[in-house]
Tab-separated table of C-alpha atoms and ligand atoms in Angstrom:
chain	number	residue	atom	x	y	z
A	1	MET	CA	202.493	105.115	78.665
A	2	HIS	CA	205.229	106.622	77.070
A	3	GLN	CA	204.506	107.656	73.481
A	4	MET	CA	206.067	107.956	70.057
A	5	THR	CA	207.318	111.285	69.190
A	6	ILE	CA	206.745	112.663	65.655
A	7	GLY	CA	207.092	116.393	64.425
A	8	GLY	CA	207.365	117.378	68.161
A	9	LYS	CA	204.354	115.828	69.117
A	10	PRO	CA	203.336	112.553	70.857
A	11	VAL	CA	201.375	110.158	68.375
A	12	PRO	CA	198.156	108.837	69.083
A	13	VAL	CA	198.883	104.672	70.358
A	14	ALA	CA	197.246	102.189	67.752
A	15	GLY	CA	198.238	99.070	68.887
A	16	THR	CA	200.937	98.049	71.571
A	17	PHE	CA	203.238	95.297	72.567
A	18	ASP	CA	204.464	94.066	76.217
A	19	VAL	CA	207.757	95.193	77.586
A	20	THR	CA	209.231	92.559	79.994
A	21	ASP	CA	211.033	93.353	83.501
A	22	PRO	CA	213.947	90.852	82.869
A	23	ALA	CA	214.296	90.506	86.791
A	24	THR	CA	210.750	89.047	86.927
A	25	GLY	CA	210.356	87.626	83.331
A	26	GLU	CA	206.764	89.505	83.567
A	27	PRO	CA	205.477	92.134	81.236
A	28	PHE	CA	205.484	95.299	83.139
A	29	ALA	CA	204.408	98.180	80.475
A	30	GLN	CA	203.464	98.495	77.207
A	31	ALA	CA	204.921	100.465	74.006
A	32	PRO	CA	203.389	101.554	71.106
A	33	ASP	CA	203.799	99.514	67.715
A	34	CYS	CA	204.472	101.904	65.168
A	35	THR	CA	202.019	101.555	61.906
A	36	PRO	CA	203.465	101.508	58.427
A	37	ASP	CA	201.384	105.144	58.057
A	38	GLN	CA	203.335	106.054	61.434
A	39	LEU	CA	206.487	105.542	59.691
A	40	ASP	CA	205.430	107.207	56.769
A	41	HIS	CA	204.523	109.817	58.667
A	42	ALA	CA	207.995	109.781	60.971
A	43	MET	CA	210.176	109.848	57.666
A	44	ASN	CA	208.075	112.596	55.940
A	45	THR	CA	208.414	114.660	58.978
A	46	ALA	CA	211.945	114.414	59.235
A	47	ALA	CA	212.473	114.961	55.620
A	48	GLU	CA	210.672	118.339	55.862
A	49	ALA	CA	212.716	119.235	59.221
A	50	PHE	CA	215.792	118.559	57.199
A	51	ARG	CA	215.216	121.189	54.793
A	52	THR	CA	215.947	124.002	57.760
A	53	TRP	CA	217.981	122.195	60.334
A	54	ARG	CA	220.767	121.262	57.892
A	55	ARG	CA	221.334	125.062	57.519
A	56	ASP	CA	222.715	126.467	60.593
A	57	ASP	CA	225.438	125.010	62.312
A	58	ARG	CA	225.318	127.193	65.206
A	59	THR	CA	221.679	126.395	66.172
A	60	ARG	CA	222.497	122.848	65.975
A	61	ARG	CA	225.487	123.327	68.139
A	62	GLU	CA	223.117	125.039	70.819
A	63	ALA	CA	220.328	122.562	70.335
A	64	LEU	CA	222.657	119.897	71.282
A	65	ARG	CA	224.111	121.719	74.449
A	66	GLY	CA	220.522	122.323	75.444
A	67	ALA	CA	219.795	118.695	74.539
A	68	ALA	CA	222.771	117.591	76.999
A	69	ASP	CA	221.404	119.965	79.964
A	70	ALA	CA	217.931	118.632	79.611
A	71	LEU	CA	219.161	114.682	79.601
A	72	GLU	CA	221.511	115.396	82.502
A	73	ALA	CA	218.663	116.880	84.523
A	74	ALA	CA	216.604	114.020	83.981
A	75	ILE	CA	218.938	111.235	84.971
A	76	GLY	CA	217.255	110.484	87.994
A	77	ARG	CA	213.900	109.947	86.518
A	78	LEU	CA	215.136	107.966	83.281
A	79	ALA	CA	217.665	105.682	85.255
A	80	PRO	CA	214.851	103.353	87.076
A	81	LEU	CA	212.682	103.210	83.954
A	82	LEU	CA	216.396	101.746	82.236
A	83	THR	CA	216.718	99.393	84.840
A	84	ALA	CA	213.083	98.259	84.345
A	85	GLU	CA	213.349	97.432	81.016
A	86	GLN	CA	216.995	96.347	80.642
A	87	GLY	CA	217.767	94.986	83.932
A	88	LYS	CA	221.238	96.443	84.905
A	89	PRO	CA	221.788	97.983	88.261
A	90	LEU	CA	220.441	101.584	88.788
A	91	LYS	CA	223.824	102.760	89.326
A	92	ASP	CA	224.903	101.494	85.835
A	93	ALA	CA	221.748	102.891	84.440
A	94	ARG	CA	222.856	106.158	85.556
A	95	SER	CA	226.241	106.145	84.389
A	96	GLU	CA	224.779	104.750	80.969
A	97	ILE	CA	222.693	108.040	80.875
A	98	ALA	CA	225.627	110.195	81.984
A	99	GLY	CA	227.395	108.863	79.161
A	100	ALA	CA	224.856	109.774	76.181
A	101	VAL	CA	225.281	113.266	77.910
A	102	VAL	CA	228.918	113.257	77.281
A	103	TRP	CA	228.441	112.443	73.828
A	104	LEU	CA	226.025	115.172	73.248
A	105	ARG	CA	228.244	117.743	74.800
A	106	TYR	CA	231.353	116.218	72.832
A	107	TYR	CA	229.381	116.848	69.368
A	108	ALA	CA	228.317	120.371	70.377
A	109	ASP	CA	231.892	121.288	70.906
A	110	LEU	CA	233.535	119.603	67.898
A	111	GLU	CA	234.857	122.210	65.654
A	112	LEU	CA	234.886	120.848	62.136
A	113	PRO	CA	237.884	122.460	60.269
A	114	ARG	CA	237.027	124.001	56.679
A	115	GLU	CA	239.232	121.814	54.342
A	116	ILE	CA	240.893	124.124	51.819
A	117	VAL	CA	243.274	122.207	49.643
A	118	GLN	CA	244.172	125.190	47.386
A	119	ASP	CA	243.848	128.976	47.799
A	120	ASP	CA	246.432	130.511	45.391
A	121	ALA	CA	247.163	132.114	42.247
A	122	ARG	CA	245.531	129.775	40.200
A	123	GLY	CA	242.243	129.061	42.203
A	124	HIS	CA	240.334	127.891	45.113
A	125	ALA	CA	239.466	124.157	45.967
A	126	GLU	CA	237.600	123.355	49.173
A	127	ILE	CA	235.937	120.311	50.805
A	128	VAL	CA	232.845	120.565	52.610
A	129	ARG	CA	231.028	117.568	54.144
A	130	ARG	CA	227.317	117.925	53.350
A	131	PRO	CA	224.665	116.290	55.394
A	132	LEU	CA	222.965	113.261	53.872
A	133	GLY	CA	218.901	113.666	54.971
A	134	VAL	CA	217.046	111.559	57.310
A	135	VAL	CA	219.123	109.003	59.137
A	136	ALA	CA	217.071	105.831	60.366
A	137	ALA	CA	218.885	104.789	63.538
A	138	ILE	CA	218.110	101.240	64.752
A	139	THR	CA	219.578	100.248	68.323
A	140	PRO	CA	219.836	96.973	70.334
A	141	TRP	CA	219.016	96.221	74.061
A	142	ASN	CA	222.256	96.384	75.711
A	143	PHE	CA	222.800	99.953	76.316
A	144	PRO	CA	219.874	101.521	74.506
A	145	VAL	CA	220.618	105.188	75.636
A	146	THR	CA	224.306	105.299	74.915
A	147	LEU	CA	223.928	103.522	71.588
A	148	ALA	CA	221.076	105.766	70.235
A	149	MET	CA	223.353	108.663	71.205
A	150	TRP	CA	226.292	107.396	69.237
A	151	LYS	CA	223.766	107.821	66.569
A	152	ILE	CA	221.723	110.752	67.329
A	153	ALA	CA	224.187	113.082	68.623
A	154	PRO	CA	226.590	113.233	65.471
A	155	ALA	CA	224.081	112.781	62.977
A	156	LEU	CA	222.142	115.772	64.296
A	157	ARG	CA	225.558	117.842	64.588
A	158	ALA	CA	226.039	117.067	60.814
A	159	GLY	CA	222.854	118.427	59.871
A	160	ASN	CA	220.471	115.290	59.418
A	161	THR	CA	217.468	114.487	60.576
A	162	VAL	CA	216.777	111.373	62.594
A	163	VAL	CA	214.116	108.489	63.063
A	164	VAL	CA	214.939	106.153	66.030
A	165	LYS	CA	213.663	102.855	66.685
A	166	PRO	CA	214.944	101.209	69.841
A	167	SER	CA	214.981	97.161	70.391
A	168	PRO	CA	211.742	95.801	71.002
A	169	TYR	CA	213.267	94.776	74.456
A	170	THR	CA	214.198	97.658	75.711
A	171	PRO	CA	211.977	100.922	73.751
A	172	LEU	CA	210.695	102.755	77.028
A	173	THR	CA	213.847	104.970	77.821
A	174	THR	CA	214.602	105.807	74.152
A	175	LEU	CA	210.747	106.773	74.062
A	176	ALA	CA	211.034	108.876	77.158
A	177	LEU	CA	214.294	110.564	75.694
A	178	GLY	CA	212.388	111.648	72.791
A	179	GLU	CA	209.479	113.063	74.848
A	180	LEU	CA	212.085	114.942	76.715
A	181	LEU	CA	214.352	116.260	73.852
A	182	GLN	CA	211.301	118.064	72.071
A	183	GLU	CA	211.602	120.684	74.656
A	184	VAL	CA	215.112	121.776	72.976
A	185	LEU	CA	214.957	120.456	69.438
A	186	PRO	CA	213.008	121.799	66.717
A	187	PRO	CA	210.079	119.809	65.869
A	188	GLY	CA	210.780	116.970	63.268
A	189	VAL	CA	214.651	117.016	63.986
A	190	LEU	CA	214.212	113.779	66.266
A	191	ASN	CA	211.495	111.583	65.769
A	192	VAL	CA	211.174	108.169	67.894
A	193	ILE	CA	209.162	105.173	66.990
A	194	SER	CA	208.856	101.967	68.669
A	195	GLY	CA	207.877	98.559	67.260
A	196	ARG	CA	208.834	94.904	66.809
A	197	ASP	CA	211.552	93.486	64.555
A	198	PRO	CA	209.634	94.030	61.398
A	199	LEU	CA	209.471	97.597	61.910
A	200	GLY	CA	213.320	97.876	61.947
A	201	ALA	CA	213.057	96.057	58.259
A	202	LEU	CA	210.716	98.343	56.824
A	203	MET	CA	212.826	101.405	58.087
A	204	THR	CA	215.745	99.897	56.109
A	205	THR	CA	213.543	99.734	52.703
A	206	HIS	CA	211.759	102.816	53.162
A	207	PRO	CA	212.417	105.204	50.396
A	208	VAL	CA	213.137	108.382	52.505
A	209	PRO	CA	216.181	107.669	54.677
A	210	ARG	CA	219.357	108.237	53.100
A	211	LYS	CA	221.695	106.459	55.735
A	212	ILE	CA	220.866	103.487	57.908
A	213	SER	CA	222.640	103.538	61.469
A	214	PHE	CA	222.676	99.914	62.800
A	215	THR	CA	223.941	98.460	66.206
A	216	GLY	CA	222.963	94.774	66.699
A	217	SER	CA	223.708	91.388	65.715
A	218	THR	CA	225.951	90.292	62.662
A	219	ALA	CA	223.082	88.324	61.285
A	220	THR	CA	220.550	91.539	61.071
A	221	GLY	CA	223.401	93.583	60.008
A	222	ARG	CA	223.789	91.729	56.994
A	223	ARG	CA	220.146	92.214	56.351
A	224	VAL	CA	220.488	95.956	56.995
A	225	ALA	CA	222.954	96.065	54.396
A	226	ALA	CA	221.322	93.961	51.518
A	227	ALA	CA	218.116	95.946	52.032
A	228	ALA	CA	219.807	99.338	52.046
A	229	ALA	CA	221.624	98.238	48.706
A	230	ASP	CA	218.971	98.583	46.328
A	231	ASP	CA	218.436	102.537	47.201
A	232	LEU	CA	222.451	102.736	47.480
A	233	LYS	CA	221.482	104.000	51.393
A	234	ARG	CA	224.655	104.514	53.367
A	235	VAL	CA	225.052	102.224	56.287
A	236	THR	CA	227.290	102.226	59.456
A	237	LEU	CA	226.984	98.489	61.158
A	238	GLU	CA	228.347	97.889	64.387
A	239	LEU	CA	228.107	94.170	65.029
A	240	GLY	CA	228.946	91.401	67.059
A	241	GLY	CA	232.355	90.483	68.406
A	242	ASN	CA	234.270	87.594	69.908
A	243	ASP	CA	236.797	89.683	71.621
A	244	PRO	CA	240.119	87.944	72.660
A	245	ALA	CA	242.250	88.879	75.741
A	246	ILE	CA	245.849	87.289	75.411
A	247	VAL	CA	247.851	86.948	78.781
A	248	LEU	CA	251.574	87.083	78.032
A	249	ASP	CA	253.712	84.745	80.259
A	250	ASP	CA	255.274	87.553	82.323
A	251	ALA	CA	251.721	88.791	83.506
A	252	ASP	CA	250.882	88.479	87.285
A	253	PRO	CA	247.327	86.744	87.441
A	254	GLU	CA	246.198	88.582	90.500
A	255	GLN	CA	247.089	91.756	89.598
A	256	ILE	CA	245.419	91.723	86.329
A	257	ALA	CA	242.182	89.836	87.347
A	258	ASP	CA	240.095	92.777	88.542
A	259	ARG	CA	240.477	94.642	85.143
A	260	LEU	CA	240.162	91.414	83.351
A	261	PHE	CA	237.154	90.214	84.727
A	262	TRP	CA	235.021	93.056	84.759
A	263	ALA	CA	236.117	93.648	80.989
A	264	ALA	CA	234.404	90.395	80.477
A	265	PHE	CA	231.633	90.725	83.070
A	266	ARG	CA	230.675	94.322	82.855
A	267	ASN	CA	226.558	94.580	81.957
A	268	ASN	CA	226.612	90.830	82.356
A	269	GLY	CA	228.949	90.406	79.325
A	270	GLN	CA	226.166	91.901	77.111
A	271	VAL	CA	228.641	94.053	75.746
A	272	CYS	CA	229.717	94.187	72.285
A	273	LEU	CA	233.345	94.617	73.220
A	274	ALA	CA	233.328	92.486	76.131
A	275	VAL	CA	236.324	89.899	76.605
A	276	LYS	CA	234.527	87.001	75.231
A	277	ARG	CA	237.595	84.347	75.282
A	278	VAL	CA	240.908	84.451	77.175
A	279	TYR	CA	244.161	82.884	76.104
A	280	ALA	CA	246.409	82.177	78.961
A	281	PRO	CA	250.044	80.582	79.007
A	282	GLU	CA	250.197	76.984	80.245
A	283	HIS	CA	251.943	77.897	83.454
A	284	LEU	CA	249.652	80.714	84.460
A	285	HIS	CA	246.493	79.203	83.529
A	286	ALA	CA	245.464	77.732	86.652
A	287	ASP	CA	246.246	80.477	88.814
A	288	LEU	CA	244.397	82.790	86.507
A	289	VAL	CA	241.289	80.771	86.260
A	290	GLU	CA	241.257	80.820	90.009
A	291	ALA	CA	241.747	84.462	90.273
A	292	LEU	CA	238.879	85.025	87.888
A	293	ALA	CA	236.462	82.287	89.582
A	294	ALA	CA	237.195	83.661	92.959
A	295	ARG	CA	235.749	87.305	91.788
A	296	ALA	CA	232.947	85.583	89.923
A	297	ARG	CA	231.946	83.745	93.043
A	298	SER	CA	232.019	87.032	94.959
A	299	VAL	CA	230.005	89.275	92.468
A	300	ARG	CA	226.448	90.067	94.031
A	301	VAL	CA	223.613	89.376	91.154
A	302	ASP	CA	220.511	90.636	91.999
A	303	ALA	CA	217.814	92.729	90.670
A	304	GLY	CA	218.900	95.916	89.213
A	305	THR	CA	216.718	97.921	91.912
A	306	ALA	CA	218.445	95.900	94.727
A	307	GLU	CA	220.815	98.135	96.991
A	308	GLY	CA	224.064	96.474	96.178
A	309	ALA	CA	223.528	94.755	93.183
A	310	GLN	CA	226.664	94.447	91.192
A	311	LEU	CA	225.154	92.426	87.762
A	312	GLY	CA	221.517	92.198	87.085
A	313	PRO	CA	219.503	89.486	85.168
A	314	LEU	CA	220.238	89.074	81.501
A	315	ASN	CA	217.957	91.071	79.412
A	316	ASN	CA	215.543	88.699	77.440
A	317	ARG	CA	214.597	85.287	77.280
A	318	PRO	CA	216.311	84.518	74.089
A	319	GLN	CA	219.823	85.544	75.391
A	320	PHE	CA	219.169	83.856	78.380
A	321	ASP	CA	218.170	80.565	76.741
A	322	ARG	CA	221.234	81.164	74.399
A	323	VAL	CA	223.956	81.491	77.386
A	324	THR	CA	222.608	78.653	79.013
A	325	ASP	CA	222.479	76.464	75.873
A	326	LEU	CA	226.124	77.291	75.324
A	327	VAL	CA	227.698	76.845	78.769
A	328	ALA	CA	225.643	73.408	78.929
A	329	ASP	CA	227.123	72.433	75.555
A	330	ALA	CA	230.733	73.399	76.752
A	331	LEU	CA	230.094	71.250	80.032
A	332	ARG	CA	229.125	68.275	77.950
A	333	GLN	CA	232.002	68.744	75.869
A	334	GLY	CA	234.178	68.087	78.965
A	335	ALA	CA	234.676	71.528	80.232
A	336	LEU	CA	234.909	72.496	83.893
A	337	ALA	CA	232.961	75.451	85.481
A	338	ALA	CA	235.335	76.820	87.966
A	339	ALA	CA	232.509	79.277	89.101
A	340	GLY	CA	228.886	79.191	88.015
A	341	GLY	CA	227.839	77.290	85.200
A	342	ALA	CA	223.696	77.153	85.666
A	343	PRO	CA	221.068	79.804	85.939
A	344	LEU	CA	220.198	81.011	89.361
A	345	ASP	CA	217.134	79.373	90.761
A	346	ARG	CA	214.669	82.285	90.903
A	347	PRO	CA	212.669	83.837	88.713
A	348	GLY	CA	213.620	86.299	85.830
A	349	TYR	CA	216.542	85.876	83.477
A	350	PHE	CA	219.499	85.615	86.096
A	351	TYR	CA	222.601	83.472	85.067
A	352	GLN	CA	225.572	82.837	87.716
A	353	PRO	CA	228.960	84.524	86.501
A	354	THR	CA	230.576	81.847	84.939
A	355	VAL	CA	234.399	80.860	84.205
A	356	LEU	CA	235.046	78.199	82.282
A	357	THR	CA	238.073	75.982	82.149
A	358	GLY	CA	239.199	72.574	80.262
A	359	LEU	CA	238.213	73.783	76.932
A	360	THR	CA	239.613	75.057	73.373
A	361	ASP	CA	238.838	76.479	70.377
A	362	GLY	CA	236.341	74.371	68.164
A	363	THR	CA	233.673	74.582	71.228
A	364	ARG	CA	230.542	76.579	70.474
A	365	ILE	CA	231.278	79.184	73.317
A	366	VAL	CA	234.811	79.877	72.353
A	367	ASP	CA	233.918	80.426	68.472
A	368	GLU	CA	230.768	82.186	69.322
A	369	GLU	CA	229.620	85.312	70.661
A	370	GLN	CA	228.151	84.273	73.820
A	371	PHE	CA	227.068	88.133	75.014
A	372	GLY	CA	226.201	86.850	78.445
A	373	PRO	CA	228.394	86.240	81.813
A	374	ALA	CA	230.121	82.952	80.912
A	375	LEU	CA	234.125	83.248	80.057
A	376	PRO	CA	236.362	80.576	78.541
A	377	VAL	CA	239.814	80.791	79.468
A	378	ILE	CA	242.027	78.688	77.454
A	379	ALA	CA	245.454	77.321	77.705
A	380	TYR	CA	248.347	77.893	75.128
A	381	ARG	CA	251.603	76.698	74.680
A	382	ASP	CA	253.167	78.793	71.980
A	383	LEU	CA	252.165	82.699	71.780
A	384	ALA	CA	252.265	82.949	68.067
A	385	ASP	CA	249.753	79.734	67.823
A	386	ALA	CA	247.672	82.155	70.295
A	387	VAL	CA	247.670	84.901	68.437
A	388	GLU	CA	246.885	82.700	65.288
A	389	ARG	CA	243.736	81.363	67.148
A	390	ALA	CA	242.715	84.858	68.276
A	391	ASN	CA	242.741	86.172	64.797
A	392	ALA	CA	241.218	83.006	63.260
A	393	SER	CA	237.660	84.390	64.364
A	394	PRO	CA	235.190	85.976	61.377
A	395	TYR	CA	235.031	88.912	64.205
A	396	GLY	CA	237.284	91.528	64.450
A	397	LEU	CA	235.922	94.445	67.133
A	398	THR	CA	238.186	94.622	69.928
A	399	ALA	CA	241.222	92.588	71.592
A	400	SER	CA	243.616	93.224	74.454
A	401	VAL	CA	247.173	91.846	75.487
A	402	TRP	CA	248.311	92.063	79.016
A	403	SER	CA	252.026	92.149	80.088
A	404	PRO	CA	254.148	94.282	82.087
A	405	ASP	CA	256.620	94.550	79.083
A	406	LEU	CA	254.963	97.236	77.178
A	407	ASP	CA	257.071	97.141	73.876
A	408	ARG	CA	256.323	93.094	73.849
A	409	ALA	CA	252.461	93.599	74.430
A	410	GLY	CA	252.723	96.407	71.776
A	411	GLN	CA	254.238	93.990	69.335
A	412	VAL	CA	251.729	91.472	69.880
A	413	ALA	CA	248.875	94.188	69.694
A	414	ALA	CA	249.906	94.873	66.286
A	415	GLU	CA	249.330	91.207	65.225
A	416	LEU	CA	245.672	91.337	66.223
A	417	GLU	CA	242.771	91.929	63.536
A	418	ALA	CA	240.302	94.518	65.459
A	419	GLY	CA	239.235	97.684	65.402
A	420	GLN	CA	240.607	98.663	68.775
A	421	VAL	CA	243.264	97.174	70.686
A	422	SER	CA	244.147	97.835	74.384
A	423	VAL	CA	247.199	96.725	76.497
A	424	ASN	CA	246.896	96.099	80.283
A	425	VAL	CA	243.069	97.039	79.946
A	426	HIS	CA	240.288	96.189	77.523
A	427	GLY	CA	238.263	98.615	75.944
A	428	LEU	CA	239.843	101.831	77.047
A	429	GLY	CA	239.317	103.314	73.427
A	430	VAL	CA	235.510	103.687	73.876
A	431	ARG	CA	235.582	107.478	74.178
A	432	PRO	CA	233.591	109.964	72.239
A	433	ASP	CA	236.611	110.914	70.299
A	434	LEU	CA	238.207	107.835	69.117
A	435	PRO	CA	236.494	105.906	66.235
A	436	PHE	CA	235.025	102.696	67.382
A	437	GLY	CA	234.139	100.334	64.581
A	438	GLY	CA	234.864	96.465	63.837
A	439	HIS	CA	236.764	94.579	61.175
A	440	LYS	CA	235.553	91.587	58.968
A	441	TRP	CA	232.150	90.620	60.460
A	442	SER	CA	232.094	92.975	63.467
A	443	GLY	CA	231.072	95.925	61.145
A	444	LEU	CA	231.322	98.427	58.462
A	445	GLY	CA	232.393	102.089	59.158
A	446	VAL	CA	233.104	103.623	62.320
A	447	GLU	CA	231.100	105.507	65.145
A	448	ASN	CA	232.183	108.417	67.263
A	449	GLY	CA	234.765	111.296	66.835
A	450	PRO	CA	235.117	113.195	63.532
A	451	TRP	CA	235.355	110.062	61.727
A	452	GLY	CA	232.006	108.990	63.137
A	453	LEU	CA	230.351	112.352	62.295
A	454	TYR	CA	231.841	112.250	59.091
A	455	GLY	CA	230.020	108.912	58.354
A	456	PHE	CA	226.916	110.804	58.412
A	457	THR	CA	227.936	112.973	55.425
A	458	ASP	CA	228.924	113.331	51.623
A	459	LEU	CA	232.100	115.045	50.520
A	460	GLN	CA	231.501	117.777	48.323
A	461	VAL	CA	234.146	119.502	46.504
A	462	LEU	CA	233.700	123.401	45.859
A	463	THR	CA	236.298	124.825	43.156
A	464	ARG	CA	236.659	128.072	41.392
A	465	PRO	CA	239.383	129.681	39.047
A	466	ALA	CA	241.361	132.596	40.470
A	467	GLN	CA	239.526	135.896	40.074
A	468	PRO	CA	241.311	137.959	37.038
B	1	TXE	O1	219.736	91.595	67.721
B	1	TXE	P1	218.926	92.119	66.597
B	1	TXE	P2	219.038	90.581	68.826
B	1	TXE	C1	224.115	90.030	69.557
B	1	TXE	C2	224.127	89.192	70.295
B	1	TXE	C3	222.929	88.657	70.547
B	1	TXE	C4	222.383	88.697	69.362
B	1	TXE	C5	220.998	88.792	68.755
B	1	TXE	O2	225.131	88.213	70.080
B	1	TXE	O3	222.621	87.459	70.925
B	1	TXE	O4	222.773	89.645	68.562
B	1	TXE	O5	220.214	89.723	69.659
B	1	TXE	C6	216.365	95.178	64.949
B	1	TXE	N1	215.857	94.974	59.863
B	1	TXE	N2	223.943	91.522	69.656
B	1	TXE	O6	217.871	89.612	68.327
B	1	TXE	O7	218.114	91.273	65.848
B	1	TXE	C7	215.771	95.006	66.205
B	1	TXE	O8	214.414	95.291	66.253
B	1	TXE	C8	216.250	95.987	60.658
B	1	TXE	C9	225.155	92.213	69.501
B	1	TXE	O9	218.395	91.234	69.935
B	1	TXE	O10	220.281	92.551	65.678
B	1	TXE	C10	216.589	95.688	67.132
B	1	TXE	O11	216.321	97.075	67.200
B	1	TXE	N3	216.574	95.917	61.746
B	1	TXE	C11	224.942	93.597	69.740
B	1	TXE	C12	218.046	95.803	66.242
B	1	TXE	O12	217.801	95.404	65.123
B	1	TXE	C13	216.026	94.799	62.581
B	1	TXE	C14	223.940	94.195	70.728
B	1	TXE	C15	219.154	94.751	66.794
B	1	TXE	O13	218.588	93.523	67.149
B	1	TXE	C16	215.714	93.771	61.789
B	1	TXE	C17	222.662	93.166	70.784
B	1	TXE	C18	215.742	93.848	60.191
B	1	TXE	N4	215.326	92.666	59.487
B	1	TXE	C19	222.965	91.909	70.114
B	1	TXE	N5	215.243	92.714	62.617
B	1	TXE	C20	226.212	94.682	69.806
B	1	TXE	N6	226.658	95.000	68.429
B	1	TXE	O14	226.572	95.009	70.606
B	1	TXE	C21	215.453	93.152	63.962
B	1	TXE	N7	216.084	94.509	64.014
């Protein structure tokens, strides 16, 4: 069994919970269930390690490089574990872990300039960024490794120490990551614990961490923010989205369909920034629906271990039930499934890639985050009205505009309320060097780039008068 790692060592297992293979719907492994004492131990150990880890920038950068090399060498071993617990095809599991390596290297290489505001005859004023202390990192089940690394790499680079807790649906690869990285990190710098949802809540009220970095649902994000408020812990929240794609009247449906389709269906739509609703002009609507539906029908959905699988099952039962309900609700309201519309007839959490037409705003699957392989395509008559409807959501994570006329697309993009807006592609801005964060209910603060690292620091001003 994969074990929790605290202070560089495996922790004796006190209790366990089941981990389910989404391709069968059956439990296939157990994970350790962290006790409150073990949580205290993890937090105190991280606090102790912080005393020295925060001091030496060079050691930290070398350690992150070592972590990148160790993780890269382990991709072949970790990818099958990620597929088993998450469901995604093996090749996607491999590229997810490879992405985490890229993040480690980016932060290892990131130069942080000294910010000297004044250095003249009157004196010297400089701004430094101090690490906060212990960071509690809480992650979801859609990209367990990547999203953990979006927190671990910048937090460690800035000089913090980390206690990370993966989702109870996907704890195993993160536990394995914790075991693996002990070879290259000083003890206590990265601690990995696992448990059910109440463990996340305990982390947010624990007195030790100075920051909670959370990725997950908006509902839980609110609880995290409320729990952190008492102690004024810093929080970064990366939450849900209901990301619109607006197709302009001069776009060519066949030409854009591949990119649009995969922006919506990658990882089975279980992507915070997936396209979740498409607005298409009336005269292109039927052609675009058919172009997307043709792709949906031809995608190979199978167990992540099956040769040639392009999409696996949904990750967990509640998510499978939610997608099933949202599509059934839309069909009851008069929507038509141009492709899919139901689960696959086999065990596990498999759902047919689904393209819905004949529906509009006010239907649950348009208004809420579906987080699954079902995409509503909505016809519009007036572009200003489509923009209005795109912005009418309480979410604001990402958005895209599709047109060969880049100036016009750029003007529409500037109207959209979202943390990232792309033209003729969706989600191009997810890179280690660009800030990623949501407007409105989609989050608080940003991850990635120097801006993400700054979120793991407090500013300190150092001043002195000129020497006589
Ligand atoms: O998320 P939760 P769930 C959305 C998506 C999905 C919905 C529910 O729409 O349908 O969220 O997924 C931990 N204090 N996203 O229920 O509960 C939990 O153990 C602190 C979008 O899985 O937010 C897990 O580690 N932590 C999202 C993590 O929070 C708590 C990705 C996320 O779980 C906690 C995933 C508490 N009170 C789902 N309760 C995205 N932004 O990409 C639970 N947790």
